mmCIF file of C-alpha atoms in Angstrom:
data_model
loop_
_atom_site.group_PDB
_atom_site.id
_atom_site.type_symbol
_atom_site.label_atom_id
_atom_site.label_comp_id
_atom_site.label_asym_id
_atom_site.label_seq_id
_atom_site.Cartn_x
_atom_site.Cartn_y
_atom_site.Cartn_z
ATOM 1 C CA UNK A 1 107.613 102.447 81.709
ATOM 2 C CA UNK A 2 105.877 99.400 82.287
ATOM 3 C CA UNK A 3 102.921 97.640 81.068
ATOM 4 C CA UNK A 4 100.194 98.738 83.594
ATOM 5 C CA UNK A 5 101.397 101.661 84.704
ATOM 6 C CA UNK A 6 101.400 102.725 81.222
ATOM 7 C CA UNK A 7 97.386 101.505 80.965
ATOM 8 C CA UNK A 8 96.794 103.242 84.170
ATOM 9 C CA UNK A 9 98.245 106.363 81.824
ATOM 10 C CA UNK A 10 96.302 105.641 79.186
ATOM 11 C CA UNK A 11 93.140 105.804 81.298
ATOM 12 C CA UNK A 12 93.436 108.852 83.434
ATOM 13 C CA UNK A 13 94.930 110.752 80.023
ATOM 14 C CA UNK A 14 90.993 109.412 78.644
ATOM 15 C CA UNK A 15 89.201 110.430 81.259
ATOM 16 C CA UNK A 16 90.728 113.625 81.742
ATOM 17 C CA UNK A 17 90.230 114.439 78.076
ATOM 18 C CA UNK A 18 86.554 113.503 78.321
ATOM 19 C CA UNK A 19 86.147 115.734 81.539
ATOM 20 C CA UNK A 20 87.310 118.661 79.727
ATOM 21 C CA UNK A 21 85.517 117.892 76.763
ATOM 22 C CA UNK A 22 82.535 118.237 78.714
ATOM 23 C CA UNK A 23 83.147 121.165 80.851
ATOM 24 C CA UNK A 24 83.904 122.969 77.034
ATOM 25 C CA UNK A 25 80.532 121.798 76.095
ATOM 26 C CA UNK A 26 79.216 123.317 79.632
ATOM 27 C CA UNK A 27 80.904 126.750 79.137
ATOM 28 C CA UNK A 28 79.316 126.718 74.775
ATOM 29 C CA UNK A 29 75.955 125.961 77.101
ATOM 30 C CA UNK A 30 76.466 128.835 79.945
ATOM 31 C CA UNK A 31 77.525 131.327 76.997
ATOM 32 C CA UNK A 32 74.197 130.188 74.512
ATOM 33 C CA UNK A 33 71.942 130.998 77.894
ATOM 34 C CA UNK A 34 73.466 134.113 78.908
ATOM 35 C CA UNK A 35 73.363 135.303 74.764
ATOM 36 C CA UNK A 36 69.859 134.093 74.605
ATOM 37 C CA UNK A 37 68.178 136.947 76.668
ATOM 38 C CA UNK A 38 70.528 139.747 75.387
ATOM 39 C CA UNK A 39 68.995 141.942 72.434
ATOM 40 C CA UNK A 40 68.810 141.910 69.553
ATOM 41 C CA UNK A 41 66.480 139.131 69.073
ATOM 42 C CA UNK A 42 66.382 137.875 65.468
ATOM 43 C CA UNK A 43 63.226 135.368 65.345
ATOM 44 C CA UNK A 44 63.530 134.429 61.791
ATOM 45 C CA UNK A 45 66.937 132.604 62.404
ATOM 46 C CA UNK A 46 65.277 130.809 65.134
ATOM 47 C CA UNK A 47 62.138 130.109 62.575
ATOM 48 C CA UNK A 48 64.705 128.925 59.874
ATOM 49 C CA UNK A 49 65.908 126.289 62.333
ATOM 50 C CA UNK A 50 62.952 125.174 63.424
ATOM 51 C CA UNK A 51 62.212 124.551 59.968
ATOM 52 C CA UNK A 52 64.779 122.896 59.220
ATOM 53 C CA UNK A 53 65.144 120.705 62.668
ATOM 54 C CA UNK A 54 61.174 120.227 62.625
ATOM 55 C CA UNK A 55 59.364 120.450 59.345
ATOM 56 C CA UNK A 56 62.013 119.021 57.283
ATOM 57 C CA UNK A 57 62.094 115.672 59.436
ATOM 58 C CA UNK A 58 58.374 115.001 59.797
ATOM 59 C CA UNK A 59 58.414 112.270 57.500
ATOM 60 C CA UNK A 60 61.186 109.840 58.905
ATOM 61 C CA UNK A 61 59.363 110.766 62.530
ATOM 62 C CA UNK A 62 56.053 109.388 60.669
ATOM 63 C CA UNK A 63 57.489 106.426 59.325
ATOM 64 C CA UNK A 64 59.690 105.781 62.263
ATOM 65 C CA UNK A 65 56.181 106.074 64.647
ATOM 66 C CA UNK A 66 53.983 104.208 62.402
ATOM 67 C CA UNK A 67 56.260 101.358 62.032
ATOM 68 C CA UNK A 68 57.577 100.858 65.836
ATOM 69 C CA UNK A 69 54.175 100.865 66.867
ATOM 70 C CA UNK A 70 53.336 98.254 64.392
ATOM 71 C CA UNK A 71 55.895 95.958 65.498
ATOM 72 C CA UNK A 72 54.817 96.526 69.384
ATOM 73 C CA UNK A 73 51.445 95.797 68.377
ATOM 74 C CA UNK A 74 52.648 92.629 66.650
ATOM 75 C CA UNK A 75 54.873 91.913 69.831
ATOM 76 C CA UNK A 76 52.416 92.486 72.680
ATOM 77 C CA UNK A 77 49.446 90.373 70.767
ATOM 78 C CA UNK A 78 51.480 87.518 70.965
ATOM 79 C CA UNK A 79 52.390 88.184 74.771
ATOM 80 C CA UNK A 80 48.942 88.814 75.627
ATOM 81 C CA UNK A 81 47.187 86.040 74.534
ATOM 82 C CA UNK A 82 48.850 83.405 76.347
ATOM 83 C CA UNK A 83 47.146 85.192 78.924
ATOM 84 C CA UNK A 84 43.768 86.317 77.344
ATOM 85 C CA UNK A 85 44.637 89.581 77.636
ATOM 86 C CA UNK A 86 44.646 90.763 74.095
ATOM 87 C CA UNK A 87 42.986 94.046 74.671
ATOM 88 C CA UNK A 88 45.953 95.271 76.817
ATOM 89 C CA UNK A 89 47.536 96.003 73.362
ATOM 90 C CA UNK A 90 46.083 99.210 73.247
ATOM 91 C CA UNK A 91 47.471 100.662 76.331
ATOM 92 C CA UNK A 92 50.929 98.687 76.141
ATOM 93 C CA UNK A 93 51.374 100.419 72.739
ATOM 94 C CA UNK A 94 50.271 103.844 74.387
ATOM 95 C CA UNK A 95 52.218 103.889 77.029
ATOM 96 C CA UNK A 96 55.361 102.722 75.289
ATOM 97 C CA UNK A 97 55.103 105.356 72.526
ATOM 98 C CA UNK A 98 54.421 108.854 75.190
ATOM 99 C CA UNK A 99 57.029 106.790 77.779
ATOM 100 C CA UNK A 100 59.766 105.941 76.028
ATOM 101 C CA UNK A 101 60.127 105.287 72.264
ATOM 102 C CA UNK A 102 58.265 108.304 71.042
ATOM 103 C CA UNK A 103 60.583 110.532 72.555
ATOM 104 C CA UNK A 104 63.878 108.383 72.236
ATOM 105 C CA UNK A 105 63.629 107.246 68.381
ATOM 106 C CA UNK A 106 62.228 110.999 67.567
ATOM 107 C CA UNK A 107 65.570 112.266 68.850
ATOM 108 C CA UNK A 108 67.688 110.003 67.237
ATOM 109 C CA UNK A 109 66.433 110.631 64.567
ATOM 110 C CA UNK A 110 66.498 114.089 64.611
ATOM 111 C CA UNK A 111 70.157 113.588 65.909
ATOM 112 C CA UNK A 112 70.729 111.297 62.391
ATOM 113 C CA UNK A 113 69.325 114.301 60.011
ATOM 114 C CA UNK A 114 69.634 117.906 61.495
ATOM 115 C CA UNK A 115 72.759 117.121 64.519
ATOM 116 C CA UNK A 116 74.384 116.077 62.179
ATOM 117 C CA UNK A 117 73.861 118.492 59.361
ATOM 118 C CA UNK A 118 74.816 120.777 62.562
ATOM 119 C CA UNK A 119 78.240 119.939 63.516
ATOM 120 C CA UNK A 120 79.084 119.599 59.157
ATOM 121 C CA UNK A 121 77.454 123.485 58.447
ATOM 122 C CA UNK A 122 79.256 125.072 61.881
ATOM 123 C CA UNK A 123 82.585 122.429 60.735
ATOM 124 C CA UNK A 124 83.040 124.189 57.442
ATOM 125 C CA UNK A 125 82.461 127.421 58.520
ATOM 126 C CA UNK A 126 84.883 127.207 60.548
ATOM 127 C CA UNK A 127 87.731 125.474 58.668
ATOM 128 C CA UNK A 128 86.401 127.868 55.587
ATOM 129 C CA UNK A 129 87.282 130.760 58.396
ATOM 130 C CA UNK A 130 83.479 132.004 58.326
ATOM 131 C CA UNK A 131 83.073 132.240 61.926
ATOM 132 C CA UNK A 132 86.226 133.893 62.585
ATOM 133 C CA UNK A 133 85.130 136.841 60.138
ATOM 134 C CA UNK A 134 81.934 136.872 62.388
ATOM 135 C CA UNK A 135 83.916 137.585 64.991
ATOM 136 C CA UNK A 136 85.658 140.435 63.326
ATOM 137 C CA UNK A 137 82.234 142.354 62.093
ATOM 138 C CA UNK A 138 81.495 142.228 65.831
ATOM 139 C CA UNK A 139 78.998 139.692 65.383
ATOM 140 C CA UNK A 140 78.979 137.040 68.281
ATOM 141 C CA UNK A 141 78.901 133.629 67.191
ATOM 142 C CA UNK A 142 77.335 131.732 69.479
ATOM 143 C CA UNK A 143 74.593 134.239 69.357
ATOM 144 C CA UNK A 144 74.032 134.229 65.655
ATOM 145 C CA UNK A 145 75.140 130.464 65.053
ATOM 146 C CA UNK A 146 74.607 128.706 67.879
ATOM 147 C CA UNK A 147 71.065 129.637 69.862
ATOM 148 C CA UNK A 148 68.817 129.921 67.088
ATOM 149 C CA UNK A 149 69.873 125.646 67.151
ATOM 150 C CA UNK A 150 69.605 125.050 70.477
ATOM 151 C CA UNK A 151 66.311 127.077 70.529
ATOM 152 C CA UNK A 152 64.912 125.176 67.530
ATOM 153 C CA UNK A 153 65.880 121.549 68.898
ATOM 154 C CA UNK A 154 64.330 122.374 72.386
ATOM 155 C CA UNK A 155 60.747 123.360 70.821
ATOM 156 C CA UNK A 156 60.832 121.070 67.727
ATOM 157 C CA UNK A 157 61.696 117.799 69.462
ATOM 158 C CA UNK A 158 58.805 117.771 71.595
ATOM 159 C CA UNK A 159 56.563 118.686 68.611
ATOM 160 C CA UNK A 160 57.805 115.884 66.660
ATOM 161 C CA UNK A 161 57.570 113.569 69.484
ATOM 162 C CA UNK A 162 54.041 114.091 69.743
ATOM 163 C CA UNK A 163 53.815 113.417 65.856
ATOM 164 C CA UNK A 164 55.336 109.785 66.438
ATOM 165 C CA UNK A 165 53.445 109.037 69.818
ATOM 166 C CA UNK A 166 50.014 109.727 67.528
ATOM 167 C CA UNK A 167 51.282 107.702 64.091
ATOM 168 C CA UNK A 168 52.467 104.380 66.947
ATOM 169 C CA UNK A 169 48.994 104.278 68.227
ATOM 170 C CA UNK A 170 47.501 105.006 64.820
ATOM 171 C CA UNK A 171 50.009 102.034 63.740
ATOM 172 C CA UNK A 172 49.642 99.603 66.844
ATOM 173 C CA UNK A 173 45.855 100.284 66.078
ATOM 174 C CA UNK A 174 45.642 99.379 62.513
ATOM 175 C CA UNK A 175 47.627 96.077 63.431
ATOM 176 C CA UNK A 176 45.485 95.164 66.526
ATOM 177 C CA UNK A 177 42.056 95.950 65.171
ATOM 178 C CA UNK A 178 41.912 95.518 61.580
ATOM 179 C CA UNK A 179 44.750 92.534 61.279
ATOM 180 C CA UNK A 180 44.699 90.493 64.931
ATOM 181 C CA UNK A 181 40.668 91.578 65.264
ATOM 182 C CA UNK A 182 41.368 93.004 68.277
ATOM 183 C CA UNK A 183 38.235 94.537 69.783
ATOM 184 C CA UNK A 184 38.161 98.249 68.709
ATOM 185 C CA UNK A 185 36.363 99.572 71.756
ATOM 186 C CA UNK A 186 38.393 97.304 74.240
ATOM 187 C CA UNK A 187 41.655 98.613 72.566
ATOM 188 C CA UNK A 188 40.836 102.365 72.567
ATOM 189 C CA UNK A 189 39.140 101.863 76.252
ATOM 190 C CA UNK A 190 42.375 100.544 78.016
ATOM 191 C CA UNK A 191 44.545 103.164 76.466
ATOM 192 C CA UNK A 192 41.964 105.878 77.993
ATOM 193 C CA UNK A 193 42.339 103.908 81.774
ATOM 194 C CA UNK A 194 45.903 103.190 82.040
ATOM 195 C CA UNK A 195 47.540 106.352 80.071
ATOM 196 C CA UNK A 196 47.335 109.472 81.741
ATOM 197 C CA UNK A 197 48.212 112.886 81.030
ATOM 198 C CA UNK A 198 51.637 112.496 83.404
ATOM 199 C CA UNK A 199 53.057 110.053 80.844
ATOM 200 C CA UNK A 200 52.452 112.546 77.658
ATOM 201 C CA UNK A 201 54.010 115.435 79.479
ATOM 202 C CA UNK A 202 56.684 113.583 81.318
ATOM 203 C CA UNK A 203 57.612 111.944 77.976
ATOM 204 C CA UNK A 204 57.638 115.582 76.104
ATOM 205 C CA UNK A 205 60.040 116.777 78.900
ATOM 206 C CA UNK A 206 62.291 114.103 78.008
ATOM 207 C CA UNK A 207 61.964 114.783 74.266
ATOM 208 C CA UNK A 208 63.190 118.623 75.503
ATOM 209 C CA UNK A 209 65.988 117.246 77.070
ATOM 210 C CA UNK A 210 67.407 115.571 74.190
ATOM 211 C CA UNK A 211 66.209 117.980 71.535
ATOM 212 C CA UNK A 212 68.840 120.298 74.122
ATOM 213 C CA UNK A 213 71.479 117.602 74.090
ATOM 214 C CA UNK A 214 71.082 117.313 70.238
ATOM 215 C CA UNK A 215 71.873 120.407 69.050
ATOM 216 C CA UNK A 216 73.816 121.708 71.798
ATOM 217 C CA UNK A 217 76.457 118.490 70.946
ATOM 218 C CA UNK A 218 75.969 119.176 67.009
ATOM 219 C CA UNK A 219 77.010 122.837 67.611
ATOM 220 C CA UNK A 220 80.244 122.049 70.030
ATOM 221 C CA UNK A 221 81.444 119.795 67.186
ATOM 222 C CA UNK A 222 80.801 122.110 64.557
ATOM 223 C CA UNK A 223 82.539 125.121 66.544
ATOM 224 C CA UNK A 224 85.632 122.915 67.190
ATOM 225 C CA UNK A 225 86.263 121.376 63.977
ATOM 226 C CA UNK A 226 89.829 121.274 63.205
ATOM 227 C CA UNK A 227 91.816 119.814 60.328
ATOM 228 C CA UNK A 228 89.946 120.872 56.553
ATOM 229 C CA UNK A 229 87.106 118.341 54.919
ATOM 230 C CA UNK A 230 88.627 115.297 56.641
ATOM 231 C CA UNK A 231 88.065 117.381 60.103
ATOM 232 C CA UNK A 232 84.386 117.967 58.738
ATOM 233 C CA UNK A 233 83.652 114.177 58.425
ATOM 234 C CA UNK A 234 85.389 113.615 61.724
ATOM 235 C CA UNK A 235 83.354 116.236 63.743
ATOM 236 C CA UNK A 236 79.923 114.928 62.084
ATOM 237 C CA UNK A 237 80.531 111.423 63.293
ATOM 238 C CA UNK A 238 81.900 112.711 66.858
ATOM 239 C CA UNK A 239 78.547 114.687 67.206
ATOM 240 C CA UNK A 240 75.967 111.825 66.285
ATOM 241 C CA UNK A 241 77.696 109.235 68.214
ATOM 242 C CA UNK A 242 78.392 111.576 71.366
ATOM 243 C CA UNK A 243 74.541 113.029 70.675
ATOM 244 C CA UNK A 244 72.809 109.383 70.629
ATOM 245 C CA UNK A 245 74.900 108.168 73.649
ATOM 246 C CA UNK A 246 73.869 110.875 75.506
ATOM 247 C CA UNK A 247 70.567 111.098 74.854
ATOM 248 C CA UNK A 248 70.327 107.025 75.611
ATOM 249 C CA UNK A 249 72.456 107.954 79.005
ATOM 250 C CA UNK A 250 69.841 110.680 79.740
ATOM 251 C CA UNK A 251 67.017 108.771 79.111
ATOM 252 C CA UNK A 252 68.001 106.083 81.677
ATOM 253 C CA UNK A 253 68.158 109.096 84.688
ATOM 254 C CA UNK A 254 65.338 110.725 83.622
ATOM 255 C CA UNK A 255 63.059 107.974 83.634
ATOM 256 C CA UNK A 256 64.690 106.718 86.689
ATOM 257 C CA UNK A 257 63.677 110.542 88.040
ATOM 258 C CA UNK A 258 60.010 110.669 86.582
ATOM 259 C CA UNK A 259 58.619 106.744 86.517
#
């Protein structure tokens, strides 16, 4: 065989591959929705994730907030006032944080700590045969293992979100007022005018969407984990990489959909 017919090979063998990759991931999805309704509910497997997804990753969200609006504080002063329009800081910091980098950086984030610990927990359960012996005491897995997750990241995403949009502003307003001497009431004025209540809730249905995308990819990975430890390390990579491209992917349609 030649040399591009054999690329031409290559390719359609990829992409076919990566179809049915997702329409796997599709079918885990279908099956978590239609498991979700069906009794019994067990609401302290759901609390234990949300725990875990949300409480345990408050403080990188803080830190991550604080510091990126910091730096767009930092960033837009030195825009601005070629201009004389320093007291747009406030608002430019605002609406960046509930837009975009509230939600996005929240859910990587979240996608660094809990997807991953995700895909490694579901991994060695099932290399360890676990979720197989779920299966045999008649207990579904995907009810058990996998919707108390995608439950957890749907809520706790958006929660967390709104933790970094409040510690950027709190950030972008420490920088602007107390270290460029930005006019307090100015700052906190424009962010009042130009941010309204679309761009919070528009920004926390993004967060949902990725807090959904997060776990549902850490979960897929962890359920088809193949191949002992070194399959383990393997699927936790898979699922953050596959996770943060698709939550970056996602972000570009939705905001093309909702700005």
């Amino acid at each position: 065989m030649n040399g591009p017919t054999a690329t031409v090979e290559r390719i359609g063998r990829i992409v076919l591959e990566n179809v049915e990759e997702l329409g796997r991931i599709l079918l885990l999805f279908l099956s978590a929705l239609s498991w979700m309704v069906r009794p019994p509910l067990k609401p302290r497997h759901i609390l234990k994730q949300m725990e875990f997804v949300g409480v345990k990753s408050i403080f990188v969200v803080v830190l991550t907030g604080t510091f990126t609006g910091m730096v767009m504080a930092l960033q837009g002063y030195h825009g601005f006032r070629m201009f004389a329009a320093e007291s747009l800081v406030g608002s430019t910091v605002a609406l960046g944080m509930t837009r975009e980098l509230g939600p996005v950086l929240t859910s990587l984030m979240v996608t660094a700590r809990a997807g991953s610990a995700m895909a490694a927990e579901l991994g060695t359960m099932r290399v360890t045969e676990q979720i197989d012996a779920l299966a045999v005491m008649a207990v579904n897995p995907v009810k058990h293992l996998v919707v108390p997750r995608l439950v957890a990241g749907v809520l706790m995403v958006p929660l967390l979100t709104v933790v970094s949009d409040f510690m950027g502003i709190l950030g972008g307003y420490f920088v602007g007022v107390h270290i460029l001497n930005i006019n307090s009431g100015a700052f906190m004025k424009n962010i009042f005018k130009y941010v309204t209540l679309g761009d919070i809730y528009n920004g926390l249905v993004k967060a949902a969407c990725f807090g959904l995308l997060m776990s549902l990819i850490g979960c897929y990975k962890g359920f088809n984990t193949r191949g002992g430890a070194e399959g383990v390390g393997r699927a936790t990579t898979e699922a953050v990489v596959l996770a943060s491209i698709s939550i970056l992917v996602s972000d570009y349609i939705l905001t093309a959909i909702m700005f």
